[in-house]
Amino acid sequence: MSVLGFLAGRYLVGLGRRTHVATVSAISFGAMALGAAALVVTLALLEGFQATIRAQLAEAGVHAVLRPTSGRTLPGGDWLAKLRARHPELEVRASSGGAVWCLGGDAAVPAELEAVDGLSRVEVNRVLAAQLGVGAGSELTIASPKLVLTPLGPLPMRRRVAVAAVSAMRPGDDRAVVLVPTRIGAALLDLGAPNTVELRARDVTQAWRVASVVQAELPKGVEVVSFAELNRPLLAALTLERAMIGFGVALVMAVAALNLLCNLALLAAEKRADVALLAAIGLPAARIRRLFVALGLGVGALGGVLGTLVGGVGAWLLDRTRALPLPRGVFIVSHVPFRVTPGAVATVLAVSLAAALLASLAPARAAARRNVLEGLRYE
Amino acid sequence: MSDALVIARGVRKGYGSGERRVEVLRDLDLEVARGEMLAVAGPSGVGKSTLLHLLGLLDRPDGGELLLFGSDVAALSVEERARWRNRRIGFVFQFHALLPEFTLEENVAMPLLIAGQPRRSALATAAEQIAAVGLGHRRTHFPDELSGGEQQRGSVARALVAAPELLLADEPTGNLDAANAEALFETFEELHLSRGLTSVIVTHNEALAGRCGRTLRLTGADVEVGCSRT
């Protein structure tokens, strides 16, 4: 152990011999620990909720979309069949379609018809459901641009269908959409090659990887939109929320660091004569500065480590014991979720160290620059 | 070439500025030969401690030339001055003899630890030094468990642990009763002789000053140098 570690360690242990400095140091230590614990619990809470939201997104949504790089339809060929064969772990739903009119009640609205591969029922998205005032069990009429000859002359082809479900909106998509089985779509429109292909991992935890898995196997003219890109606005909002709330709570650490700064200044004043004596017997100013930085890190970083430990274990227990229940039917989770991640722990430890270091610099500099002779005369 | 360990030529030192400026040392000329024991005496405020601080590289002269160990101290960097204080100069102060959080042994070992010596060997050397000043049985005691005389003997041990060439003592007996002052001074004399030290001791105690080889008497206006004993 270097002489600085020896001195710093003894000064910290020896604090107990001087009640007032020991008390202030204990407060600094406690403040750093409390700040770190608050930050860990807050980050765990945010991560808990956000992980739940991300899991819900992955559970309910599409994990990647293949679309043409130009034009409205994907290129032909057997690449889609090969993709299906090579990746049994993925659900692959190709859809094609075009513009139609949907009539329901007294309203008629333009909509996008999507004939979805493998779909066995008719679904409308929320925009169309709201515009027509229809829901599960309602009926609506789809009118296509295809004409049929009638005794009254050529009329648009019409098909009355029963709505089986209102499907979730795709992020960023505000079009009115009706989803139909391929056979209905083919009857209403001249379906060509698919417009889009939706990919979904059977194991939803793999949602983030789907795009990268298929990326290399796509032919020219096809691009893949990843799960992160599909949900970019929401994910960006979650990231921003975490950053801003984390920053707000981190201000507690700033207050604790200011307290630590005051404590070190007090310690530097009290140890003025000792510091002068150490300088007189050959401890250079640079090492005196490092001694006080070590003292600050000793109090601040140990407080941060303890707080991180307490906060992390506390958050884990709160989640494990489901100590904070939420009303069923109102929230998508049954209890307030906490999730402690290595990243959050590393962040809090880094913030604690940085705060302790910054708080130590000014007192350390002042102690190192103090006049040795004045210190020796100080009684 | 002179055999003097300390050479001061026209050294000046003052404090303050303008009308408030006080010249403490004016054109001081002094030589301290290797192995000499010099007492510095005089009333308060004439610059005894200031002289000691200059010799101990704790302060810089305003003018003149000061040579220690044959080198001009003005050319020394801050780091070199600290290194010399650590290895070539031993200090004994009137106050703050020892650091309160450390045992006597650790206090005495401190210059060696600062110099980078491993703790085990530093403590072993310190233990020998403590025995040399007659405090072997108090090695593991904290300063507040030692008497004033013992604390000062401890600070003498610390001053000598790194085997310095020059020992500087600033009124080391100032806080001690006559018996303790006498005992401490005997320790000084013994170590000075046995280790071939060059010592400069600031003291108000005329009797003790008289036991040094030479006395430098500062009066504020002039410097008198007297030979106390041969």
Coordinates of C-alpha atoms in Angstrom, one line a residue:
Chain A
M1 CA 0.0 0.0 0.0
S2 CA 1.4 3.4 -0.9
V3 CA 1.9 6.1 1.7
L4 CA -1.2 7.9 0.3
G5 CA -3.4 4.9 0.8
F6 CA -2.0 4.4 4.3
L7 CA -2.6 8.1 5.2
A8 CA -6.1 8.2 3.7
G9 CA -7.1 4.9 5.2
R10 CA -6.0 6.0 8.7
Y11 CA -7.6 9.4 8.4
L12 CA -10.9 7.7 7.4
V13 CA -10.7 5.1 10.2
G14 CA -9.4 7.8 12.6
L15 CA -12.4 10.0 12.0
G16 CA -14.1 8.3 14.9
R17 CA -11.6 10.0 17.2
R18 CA -13.0 13.4 16.2
T19 CA -16.7 13.6 16.7
H20 CA -17.7 16.6 14.6
V21 CA -15.7 15.6 11.5
A22 CA -16.8 12.0 11.9
T23 CA -20.4 13.2 12.0
V24 CA -20.1 15.3 8.9
S25 CA -18.2 12.5 7.1
A26 CA -20.9 10.1 8.1
I27 CA -23.5 12.5 6.7
S28 CA -21.5 12.8 3.4
F29 CA -21.2 9.0 3.3
G30 CA -24.9 8.6 3.9
A31 CA -25.9 11.2 1.4
M32 CA -23.8 9.6 -1.3
A33 CA -25.2 6.2 -0.4
L34 CA -28.8 7.6 -0.4
G35 CA -28.3 9.3 -3.8
A36 CA -26.8 6.2 -5.3
A37 CA -29.7 4.0 -3.9
A38 CA -32.3 6.5 -5.2
L39 CA -30.7 6.5 -8.6
V40 CA -30.5 2.7 -8.8
V41 CA -34.1 2.2 -7.7
T42 CA -35.3 4.9 -10.2
L43 CA -33.4 3.3 -13.1
A44 CA -34.6 -0.1 -12.1
L45 CA -38.2 1.2 -12.0
L46 CA -37.8 2.8 -15.4
E47 CA -36.2 -0.3 -16.9
G48 CA -38.9 -2.4 -15.3
F49 CA -41.7 -0.5 -17.0
Q50 CA -39.9 0.0 -20.2
A51 CA -38.9 -3.7 -20.5
T52 CA -42.6 -4.5 -20.0
I53 CA -43.6 -2.0 -22.7
R54 CA -40.9 -3.4 -25.1
A55 CA -42.1 -7.0 -24.3
Q56 CA -45.7 -6.0 -25.1
L57 CA -44.6 -4.4 -28.3
A58 CA -42.7 -7.6 -29.3
E59 CA -45.7 -9.7 -28.2
A60 CA -48.3 -7.9 -30.2
G61 CA -46.4 -6.4 -33.1
V62 CA -44.5 -7.3 -36.2
H63 CA -40.7 -7.9 -35.7
A64 CA -39.5 -6.9 -39.1
V65 CA -41.0 -5.8 -42.4
L66 CA -39.6 -6.5 -45.9
R67 CA -40.6 -3.9 -48.5
P68 CA -39.5 -2.9 -52.0
T69 CA -36.7 -0.3 -52.2
S70 CA -38.6 1.3 -55.1
G71 CA -42.1 0.8 -56.5
R72 CA -45.1 -0.8 -54.8
T73 CA -44.4 -4.5 -55.1
L74 CA -41.6 -6.8 -54.1
P75 CA -39.5 -8.5 -56.8
G76 CA -40.8 -11.9 -58.0
G77 CA -38.9 -15.2 -57.8
D78 CA -38.6 -18.0 -55.2
W79 CA -36.7 -16.0 -52.6
L80 CA -39.7 -15.8 -50.3
A81 CA -40.3 -19.5 -50.4
K82 CA -36.6 -20.1 -49.6
L83 CA -36.7 -17.6 -46.8
R84 CA -39.7 -19.5 -45.3
A85 CA -37.9 -22.9 -45.7
R86 CA -34.7 -21.6 -44.1
H87 CA -36.3 -19.9 -41.1
P88 CA -38.9 -22.1 -39.6
E89 CA -38.5 -20.1 -36.4
L90 CA -40.1 -17.1 -38.2
E91 CA -43.8 -16.5 -39.1
V92 CA -43.7 -15.0 -42.6
R93 CA -46.9 -13.2 -43.8
A94 CA -46.8 -11.7 -47.3
S95 CA -49.5 -9.2 -48.1
S96 CA -50.5 -7.5 -51.3
G97 CA -53.4 -5.2 -52.1
G98 CA -54.5 -1.8 -53.3
A99 CA -56.9 1.0 -52.8
V100 CA -60.6 0.3 -52.1
W101 CA -63.6 2.0 -50.6
C102 CA -65.2 0.7 -47.4
L103 CA -68.8 1.3 -46.7
G104 CA -70.4 0.8 -43.3
G105 CA -73.4 2.5 -41.7
D106 CA -73.9 5.7 -43.5
A107 CA -70.2 6.3 -44.2
A108 CA -67.9 5.4 -47.1
V109 CA -64.2 5.9 -46.7
P110 CA -61.2 5.2 -48.9
A111 CA -59.0 2.5 -47.4
E112 CA -56.1 0.3 -48.1
L113 CA -56.9 -3.4 -48.7
E114 CA -54.3 -5.9 -47.7
A115 CA -54.7 -9.5 -48.7
V116 CA -52.6 -11.3 -46.1
D117 CA -51.1 -14.6 -46.6
G118 CA -52.4 -17.1 -44.1
L119 CA -55.1 -14.8 -42.6
S120 CA -58.5 -16.6 -42.3
R121 CA -60.7 -13.7 -41.2
V122 CA -61.3 -10.0 -41.9
E123 CA -59.8 -7.4 -39.7
V124 CA -60.0 -3.6 -39.8
N125 CA -57.4 -1.4 -38.1
R126 CA -58.4 1.2 -35.5
V127 CA -58.5 4.1 -38.0
L128 CA -61.0 2.4 -40.2
A129 CA -63.0 1.1 -37.3
A130 CA -63.3 4.7 -36.0
Q131 CA -64.1 6.2 -39.4
L132 CA -66.9 3.7 -40.1
G133 CA -68.0 3.1 -36.6
V134 CA -67.6 -0.7 -36.9
G135 CA -66.1 -3.3 -34.6
A136 CA -65.8 -7.0 -34.1
G137 CA -69.1 -8.6 -35.3
S138 CA -70.1 -5.7 -37.6
E139 CA -70.4 -6.0 -41.3
L140 CA -69.0 -3.7 -43.9
T141 CA -68.9 -3.6 -47.7
I142 CA -65.7 -3.4 -49.7
A143 CA -65.9 -1.8 -53.1
S144 CA -63.0 -2.3 -55.5
P145 CA -62.0 -0.5 -58.7
K146 CA -62.6 -3.7 -60.6
L147 CA -65.8 -3.4 -62.6
V148 CA -68.5 -6.0 -63.2
L149 CA -71.2 -5.8 -65.8
T150 CA -74.7 -5.6 -64.4
P151 CA -78.1 -5.0 -66.0
L152 CA -77.6 -1.4 -64.9
G153 CA -74.3 -1.2 -66.6
P154 CA -70.7 -1.6 -65.2
L155 CA -70.5 -1.2 -61.5
P156 CA -67.6 -1.5 -59.0
M157 CA -67.2 -5.0 -57.7
R158 CA -68.6 -5.2 -54.0
R159 CA -68.2 -7.7 -51.3
R160 CA -69.9 -7.7 -48.0
V161 CA -67.8 -9.1 -45.2
A162 CA -68.1 -9.6 -41.4
V163 CA -65.4 -7.9 -39.3
A164 CA -63.8 -10.5 -37.0
A165 CA -61.5 -8.2 -35.1
V166 CA -60.0 -4.7 -34.8
S167 CA -56.3 -5.0 -35.2
A168 CA -53.6 -3.0 -33.5
M169 CA -52.1 0.0 -35.4
R170 CA -48.6 -0.3 -36.7
P171 CA -46.4 2.4 -35.3
G172 CA -46.4 5.5 -37.5
D173 CA -49.1 4.2 -39.8
D174 CA -52.2 6.3 -39.8
R175 CA -53.9 4.8 -42.9
A176 CA -57.3 3.2 -42.8
V177 CA -56.6 -0.5 -43.5
V178 CA -58.8 -3.6 -44.0
L179 CA -57.0 -7.0 -43.8
V180 CA -58.6 -9.8 -45.7
P181 CA -57.7 -13.4 -46.6
T182 CA -55.9 -13.9 -49.9
R183 CA -59.0 -15.4 -51.6
I184 CA -61.1 -12.4 -50.8
G185 CA -58.3 -10.0 -51.9
A186 CA -57.9 -11.9 -55.2
A187 CA -61.6 -11.6 -55.9
L188 CA -61.6 -7.9 -55.3
L189 CA -58.3 -6.8 -56.8
D190 CA -55.8 -8.1 -59.4
L191 CA -53.2 -9.2 -56.9
G192 CA -49.7 -9.4 -58.2
A193 CA -46.5 -9.8 -56.2
P194 CA -46.7 -9.0 -52.5
N195 CA -46.3 -5.3 -51.4
T196 CA -44.8 -6.2 -48.0
V197 CA -43.8 -9.2 -46.0
E198 CA -44.2 -9.2 -42.2
L199 CA -41.8 -11.3 -40.2
R200 CA -42.4 -12.4 -36.6
A201 CA -40.2 -14.6 -34.5
R202 CA -42.1 -17.4 -32.7
D203 CA -39.8 -16.7 -29.7
V204 CA -40.7 -13.0 -29.1
T205 CA -37.5 -12.4 -27.2
Q206 CA -35.7 -12.7 -30.6
A207 CA -37.8 -9.7 -32.0
W208 CA -34.7 -7.4 -32.0
R209 CA -32.6 -9.9 -34.0
V210 CA -35.0 -10.8 -36.8
A211 CA -33.9 -8.1 -39.2
S212 CA -30.2 -8.9 -38.9
V213 CA -31.0 -12.6 -39.3
V214 CA -32.6 -12.2 -42.7
Q215 CA -30.7 -9.2 -43.9
A216 CA -28.1 -11.1 -45.8
E217 CA -30.6 -13.4 -47.6
L218 CA -32.7 -10.8 -49.3
P219 CA -32.5 -10.2 -53.0
K220 CA -31.8 -6.9 -54.7
G221 CA -34.7 -4.5 -54.5
V222 CA -35.8 -5.7 -51.0
E223 CA -35.1 -3.8 -47.8
V224 CA -35.8 -4.9 -44.3
V225 CA -37.2 -2.6 -41.6
S226 CA -36.1 -3.7 -38.2
F227 CA -38.1 -3.9 -35.0
A228 CA -36.2 -0.9 -33.6
E229 CA -36.9 1.1 -36.8
L230 CA -40.6 0.1 -36.8
N231 CA -41.0 1.3 -33.3
R232 CA -38.5 4.2 -33.4
P233 CA -40.8 7.0 -32.1
L234 CA -41.9 5.0 -29.0
L235 CA -38.4 3.6 -28.3
A236 CA -36.9 7.1 -28.7
A237 CA -39.5 8.5 -26.3
L238 CA -38.7 5.7 -23.8
T239 CA -34.9 6.4 -24.0
L240 CA -35.5 10.1 -23.6
E241 CA -37.8 9.5 -20.6
R242 CA -35.1 7.3 -19.0
A243 CA -32.4 9.8 -19.6
M244 CA -34.3 12.8 -18.3
I245 CA -35.7 11.1 -15.2
G246 CA -32.2 9.6 -14.6
F247 CA -30.7 13.0 -14.9
G248 CA -33.2 14.5 -12.5
V249 CA -32.6 11.9 -9.9
A250 CA -28.8 12.2 -10.4
L251 CA -29.1 15.7 -9.1
V252 CA -29.5 14.1 -5.7
M253 CA -25.9 12.9 -6.3
A254 CA -24.9 16.4 -7.1
V255 CA -26.3 17.6 -3.7
A256 CA -24.5 14.7 -2.0
A257 CA -21.3 15.7 -3.8
L258 CA -21.6 19.3 -2.5
N259 CA -22.0 18.0 1.0
L260 CA -18.9 15.9 0.5
L261 CA -17.0 19.0 -0.8
C262 CA -18.0 20.8 2.5
N263 CA -16.8 17.9 4.5
L264 CA -13.5 17.6 2.8
A265 CA -13.0 21.4 3.2
L266 CA -13.6 21.0 6.9
L267 CA -11.2 18.0 7.1
A268 CA -8.6 20.0 5.1
A269 CA -8.9 22.9 7.6
E270 CA -8.7 20.6 10.6
K271 CA -5.7 18.7 9.2
R272 CA -4.0 21.9 8.3
A273 CA -1.1 21.5 10.7
D274 CA -0.7 17.8 9.9
V275 CA -0.6 18.5 6.2
A276 CA 2.0 21.2 6.8
L277 CA 4.1 18.7 8.8
L278 CA 3.8 16.1 6.0
A279 CA 4.9 18.8 3.5
A280 CA 7.8 19.8 5.8
I281 CA 9.1 16.2 5.9
G282 CA 9.0 15.8 2.2
L283 CA 5.5 15.0 0.9
P284 CA 5.2 17.0 -2.3
A285 CA 2.1 19.2 -3.0
A286 CA 1.0 17.0 -5.8
R287 CA 0.8 14.0 -3.5
I288 CA -1.0 16.1 -0.9
R289 CA -3.6 16.9 -3.6
R290 CA -3.9 13.2 -4.4
L291 CA -4.2 12.4 -0.7
F292 CA -7.4 14.5 -0.4
V293 CA -8.7 13.2 -3.7
A294 CA -8.2 9.7 -2.2
L295 CA -10.1 10.8 1.0
G296 CA -12.9 12.1 -1.1
L297 CA -13.1 9.0 -3.2
G298 CA -12.9 7.0 0.0
V299 CA -16.0 8.6 1.5
G300 CA -17.9 9.3 -1.8
A301 CA -17.1 6.1 -3.7
L302 CA -17.6 3.8 -0.8
G303 CA -21.0 5.6 -0.1
G304 CA -21.8 5.1 -3.8
V305 CA -21.0 1.5 -3.8
L306 CA -23.0 0.8 -0.6
G307 CA -25.9 2.8 -2.0
T308 CA -25.8 0.9 -5.3
L309 CA -25.7 -2.4 -3.4
V310 CA -28.6 -1.4 -1.1
G311 CA -30.7 0.1 -3.9
G312 CA -30.0 -2.9 -6.2
V313 CA -31.0 -5.5 -3.6
G314 CA -34.0 -3.4 -2.5
A315 CA -35.3 -3.1 -6.1
W316 CA -34.7 -6.8 -6.7
L317 CA -36.7 -7.6 -3.6
L318 CA -39.5 -5.2 -4.5
D319 CA -39.8 -6.9 -7.8
R320 CA -39.4 -10.4 -6.5
T321 CA -42.0 -10.1 -3.7
R322 CA -44.3 -8.0 -5.9
A323 CA -44.5 -5.6 -3.0
L324 CA -46.3 -2.8 -5.0
P325 CA -49.4 -4.3 -6.6
L326 CA -51.3 -2.4 -9.4
P327 CA -55.1 -2.7 -10.1
R328 CA -55.8 -5.3 -12.6
G329 CA -57.5 -4.1 -15.8
V330 CA -56.0 -0.6 -15.5
F331 CA -52.4 -1.4 -16.1
I332 CA -50.8 -4.1 -18.3
V333 CA -48.8 -5.4 -15.3
S334 CA -50.0 -6.7 -12.0
H335 CA -47.3 -5.0 -9.9
V336 CA -44.8 -2.2 -10.2
P337 CA -41.9 -3.9 -12.0
F338 CA -38.2 -3.3 -11.1
R339 CA -35.4 -4.5 -13.2
V340 CA -31.8 -3.9 -12.2
T341 CA -29.4 -4.1 -15.1
P342 CA -25.6 -4.2 -15.2
G343 CA -25.7 -1.1 -17.3
A344 CA -27.7 0.8 -14.6
V345 CA -25.3 -0.4 -11.8
A346 CA -22.3 0.6 -13.9
T347 CA -23.9 4.0 -14.6
V348 CA -24.6 4.7 -10.9
L349 CA -21.1 3.6 -9.9
A350 CA -19.6 5.8 -12.5
V351 CA -21.8 8.8 -11.5
S352 CA -20.8 8.2 -7.8
L353 CA -17.1 8.1 -8.6
A354 CA -17.3 11.1 -10.9
A355 CA -19.3 13.1 -8.2
A356 CA -16.8 12.1 -5.5
L357 CA -13.9 13.0 -7.7
L358 CA -15.3 16.4 -8.7
A359 CA -16.2 17.2 -5.1
S360 CA -12.6 16.3 -4.0
L361 CA -10.8 18.5 -6.5
A362 CA -11.3 21.9 -5.0
P363 CA -10.5 21.0 -1.3
A364 CA -7.6 18.9 -2.5
R365 CA -6.2 21.8 -4.5
A366 CA -6.7 24.2 -1.6
A367 CA -5.0 21.8 0.8
A368 CA -2.0 21.4 -1.5
R369 CA -1.6 25.1 -2.1
R370 CA -1.8 26.1 1.6
N371 CA 1.3 27.8 3.0
V372 CA 3.3 25.2 4.9
L373 CA 4.7 27.7 7.4
E374 CA 1.3 29.0 8.2
G375 CA 0.2 25.4 8.8
L376 CA 3.2 24.8 11.1
R377 CA 2.4 27.9 13.1
Y378 CA -1.4 26.9 13.3
E379 CA -2.4 25.8 16.7
Chain B
M1 CA 36.6 24.7 -1.6
S2 CA 34.8 25.4 1.7
D3 CA 33.8 22.4 3.9
A4 CA 30.7 24.2 5.0
L5 CA 27.4 22.4 4.7
V6 CA 25.5 25.7 4.9
I7 CA 26.7 28.9 3.3
A8 CA 24.6 32.0 3.4
R9 CA 25.9 35.2 1.7
G10 CA 23.9 38.4 2.1
V11 CA 20.6 36.6 2.6
R12 CA 17.6 38.8 3.0
K13 CA 14.1 37.9 4.0
G14 CA 11.1 40.1 4.8
Y15 CA 7.4 40.0 5.0
G16 CA 4.6 42.3 3.7
S17 CA 4.9 45.1 1.2
G18 CA 5.1 48.9 1.0
E19 CA 5.1 50.7 4.3
R20 CA 4.1 47.5 6.1
R21 CA 7.1 45.6 5.0
V22 CA 9.2 44.2 7.8
E23 CA 12.8 43.1 7.0
V24 CA 13.5 40.1 9.3
L25 CA 16.8 39.1 8.0
R26 CA 19.2 41.6 6.4
D27 CA 22.3 40.6 4.6
L28 CA 22.9 37.6 6.7
D29 CA 26.3 35.9 6.2
L30 CA 26.7 32.5 7.8
E31 CA 28.6 29.3 7.4
V32 CA 27.9 26.1 9.2
A33 CA 30.7 23.6 8.9
R34 CA 30.0 19.9 8.4
G35 CA 29.6 18.2 11.8
E36 CA 29.0 21.5 13.6
M37 CA 26.3 22.1 16.2
L38 CA 25.1 25.7 15.9
A39 CA 22.6 27.3 18.3
V40 CA 20.6 30.2 17.1
A41 CA 19.5 32.5 19.9
G42 CA 17.8 35.9 20.3
P43 CA 14.6 37.6 21.3
S44 CA 11.3 36.8 19.6
G45 CA 10.7 38.2 16.2
V46 CA 14.4 38.6 15.1
G47 CA 14.2 35.9 12.5
K48 CA 15.4 32.7 14.2
S49 CA 12.6 30.6 12.9
T50 CA 12.7 32.4 9.5
L51 CA 16.4 31.5 9.2
L52 CA 15.6 27.9 10.1
H53 CA 12.8 27.8 7.5
L54 CA 15.2 29.1 4.8
L55 CA 17.7 26.5 5.7
G56 CA 15.0 23.8 5.7
L57 CA 13.8 24.8 2.2
L58 CA 10.4 25.7 3.6
D59 CA 10.8 29.2 2.4
R60 CA 12.8 31.1 -0.2
P61 CA 15.1 34.1 0.5
D62 CA 14.2 37.5 -1.0
G63 CA 17.9 38.1 -1.9
G64 CA 21.4 36.9 -1.4
E65 CA 22.8 33.4 -2.0
L66 CA 22.1 30.3 0.0
L67 CA 24.0 27.1 -0.6
L68 CA 23.2 23.8 1.0
F69 CA 25.4 20.7 0.5
G70 CA 27.3 22.8 -2.0
S71 CA 24.4 23.6 -4.2
D72 CA 22.5 26.9 -4.7
V73 CA 19.0 26.2 -3.4
A74 CA 17.6 28.8 -5.8
A75 CA 18.1 26.4 -8.6
L76 CA 16.1 23.6 -7.0
S77 CA 12.7 22.8 -8.3
V78 CA 9.7 22.3 -6.0
E79 CA 10.0 18.5 -6.3
E80 CA 13.7 18.6 -5.5
R81 CA 13.2 20.8 -2.5
A82 CA 10.6 18.3 -1.2
R83 CA 13.0 15.4 -1.9
W84 CA 15.8 17.2 0.0
R85 CA 13.5 17.8 3.0
N86 CA 12.6 14.2 3.0
R87 CA 16.1 12.7 2.6
R88 CA 18.8 15.2 3.5
I89 CA 17.2 17.4 6.2
G90 CA 15.6 16.4 9.5
F91 CA 13.2 18.7 11.2
V92 CA 12.2 18.9 14.9
F93 CA 9.4 21.4 15.5
Q94 CA 8.2 23.0 18.7
F95 CA 4.5 22.2 18.0
H96 CA 2.9 19.3 16.1
A97 CA 5.6 16.9 16.9
L98 CA 3.6 13.9 15.7
L99 CA 0.6 13.1 13.6
P100 CA -2.3 12.1 16.1
E101 CA -3.8 9.3 14.0
F102 CA -0.6 7.3 13.8
T103 CA 1.4 5.3 16.3
L104 CA 4.8 6.5 17.4
E105 CA 6.4 3.8 15.2
E106 CA 4.3 4.9 12.1
N107 CA 5.1 8.6 12.8
V108 CA 8.8 7.9 12.8
A109 CA 8.5 5.7 9.7
M110 CA 6.6 8.4 7.8
P111 CA 9.7 10.0 6.0
L112 CA 10.7 6.6 4.8
L113 CA 7.2 5.8 3.6
I114 CA 7.1 9.1 1.8
A115 CA 10.4 8.2 0.2
G116 CA 8.8 5.0 -1.1
Q117 CA 10.3 2.5 1.2
P118 CA 8.2 -0.7 1.8
R119 CA 6.2 -0.5 5.0
R120 CA 7.7 -3.5 6.7
S121 CA 11.3 -2.3 6.4
A122 CA 10.3 1.3 7.1
L123 CA 8.7 0.2 10.4
A124 CA 11.8 -1.9 11.3
T125 CA 14.1 1.1 10.7
A126 CA 11.7 3.2 12.7
A127 CA 11.7 0.8 15.6
E128 CA 15.6 1.0 15.8
Q129 CA 15.4 4.7 15.7
I130 CA 12.8 4.8 18.5
A131 CA 15.0 2.5 20.6
A132 CA 17.9 4.9 20.0
V133 CA 16.0 7.8 21.7
G134 CA 14.9 5.5 24.6
L135 CA 11.3 5.0 23.7
G136 CA 11.4 1.3 22.6
H137 CA 8.6 0.5 25.1
R138 CA 6.3 3.2 23.6
R139 CA 6.6 2.1 20.0
T140 CA 3.0 1.2 19.4
H141 CA 1.5 4.1 21.5
F142 CA -0.4 6.9 19.9
P143 CA 0.8 10.5 20.5
D144 CA -2.0 11.3 22.9
E145 CA -0.7 8.4 25.1
L146 CA 2.8 10.0 25.3
S147 CA 4.1 12.8 27.5
G148 CA 5.3 16.1 25.9
G149 CA 8.9 15.0 26.4
E150 CA 8.3 11.6 24.8
Q151 CA 6.5 13.2 21.9
Q152 CA 9.5 15.5 21.2
R153 CA 11.9 12.5 21.5
G154 CA 9.7 10.8 19.0
S155 CA 10.0 13.7 16.6
V156 CA 13.8 13.6 17.0
A157 CA 13.6 9.9 16.0
R158 CA 11.5 10.8 13.0
A159 CA 13.9 13.6 12.0
L160 CA 16.8 11.2 12.0
V161 CA 15.2 8.1 10.6
A162 CA 16.1 8.9 7.0
A163 CA 19.8 9.5 8.1
P164 CA 19.8 13.2 7.1
E165 CA 23.0 15.2 6.9
L166 CA 21.5 18.3 8.4
L167 CA 19.3 18.5 11.5
L168 CA 17.1 21.6 12.1
A169 CA 15.3 22.0 15.4
D170 CA 13.0 24.9 16.1
E171 CA 12.8 25.5 19.9
P172 CA 12.5 21.7 20.5
T173 CA 12.5 22.2 24.3
G174 CA 10.2 25.2 24.3
N175 CA 7.2 23.3 25.7
L176 CA 9.1 21.1 28.1
D177 CA 10.0 21.4 31.8
A178 CA 13.6 21.7 32.8
A179 CA 14.2 18.0 33.4
N180 CA 12.6 16.9 30.0
A181 CA 14.5 19.7 28.2
E182 CA 17.7 18.5 29.7
A183 CA 17.0 14.9 28.7
L184 CA 16.1 15.9 25.2
F185 CA 19.1 18.0 24.7
E186 CA 21.3 15.1 25.9
T187 CA 19.7 13.0 23.3
F188 CA 20.5 15.7 20.7
E189 CA 24.1 15.8 21.7
E190 CA 24.5 12.1 21.7
L191 CA 23.0 11.6 18.3
H192 CA 24.8 14.6 16.9
L193 CA 28.1 13.1 17.8
S194 CA 27.4 9.5 17.1
R195 CA 26.0 10.2 13.6
G196 CA 28.3 13.0 12.6
L197 CA 25.3 15.3 12.1
T198 CA 25.4 19.0 11.3
S199 CA 22.8 20.6 13.6
V200 CA 21.2 24.0 13.8
I201 CA 19.1 24.5 16.9
V202 CA 16.9 27.5 17.6
T203 CA 16.5 28.0 21.3
H204 CA 15.6 30.5 23.9
N205 CA 17.3 28.5 26.5
E206 CA 20.7 30.2 27.0
A207 CA 22.0 27.3 29.1
L208 CA 21.3 24.8 26.3
A209 CA 22.6 27.2 23.7
G210 CA 25.8 27.4 25.7
R211 CA 26.3 23.7 25.2
C212 CA 26.4 24.0 21.4
G213 CA 29.7 24.4 19.6
R214 CA 28.7 27.9 18.5
T215 CA 25.9 30.4 19.0
L216 CA 24.5 32.7 16.4
R217 CA 22.8 35.5 18.2
L218 CA 20.3 37.4 16.2
T219 CA 19.4 40.8 17.7
G220 CA 17.3 42.3 14.9
A221 CA 19.9 44.8 13.8
D222 CA 23.1 42.8 13.8
V223 CA 24.3 39.2 14.0
E224 CA 26.7 38.2 16.6
V225 CA 28.5 34.9 16.4
G226 CA 30.0 33.6 19.5
C227 CA 31.9 30.5 20.3
S228 CA 30.4 28.8 23.3
R229 CA 32.8 26.0 23.7
T230 CA 35.4 24.3 21.8

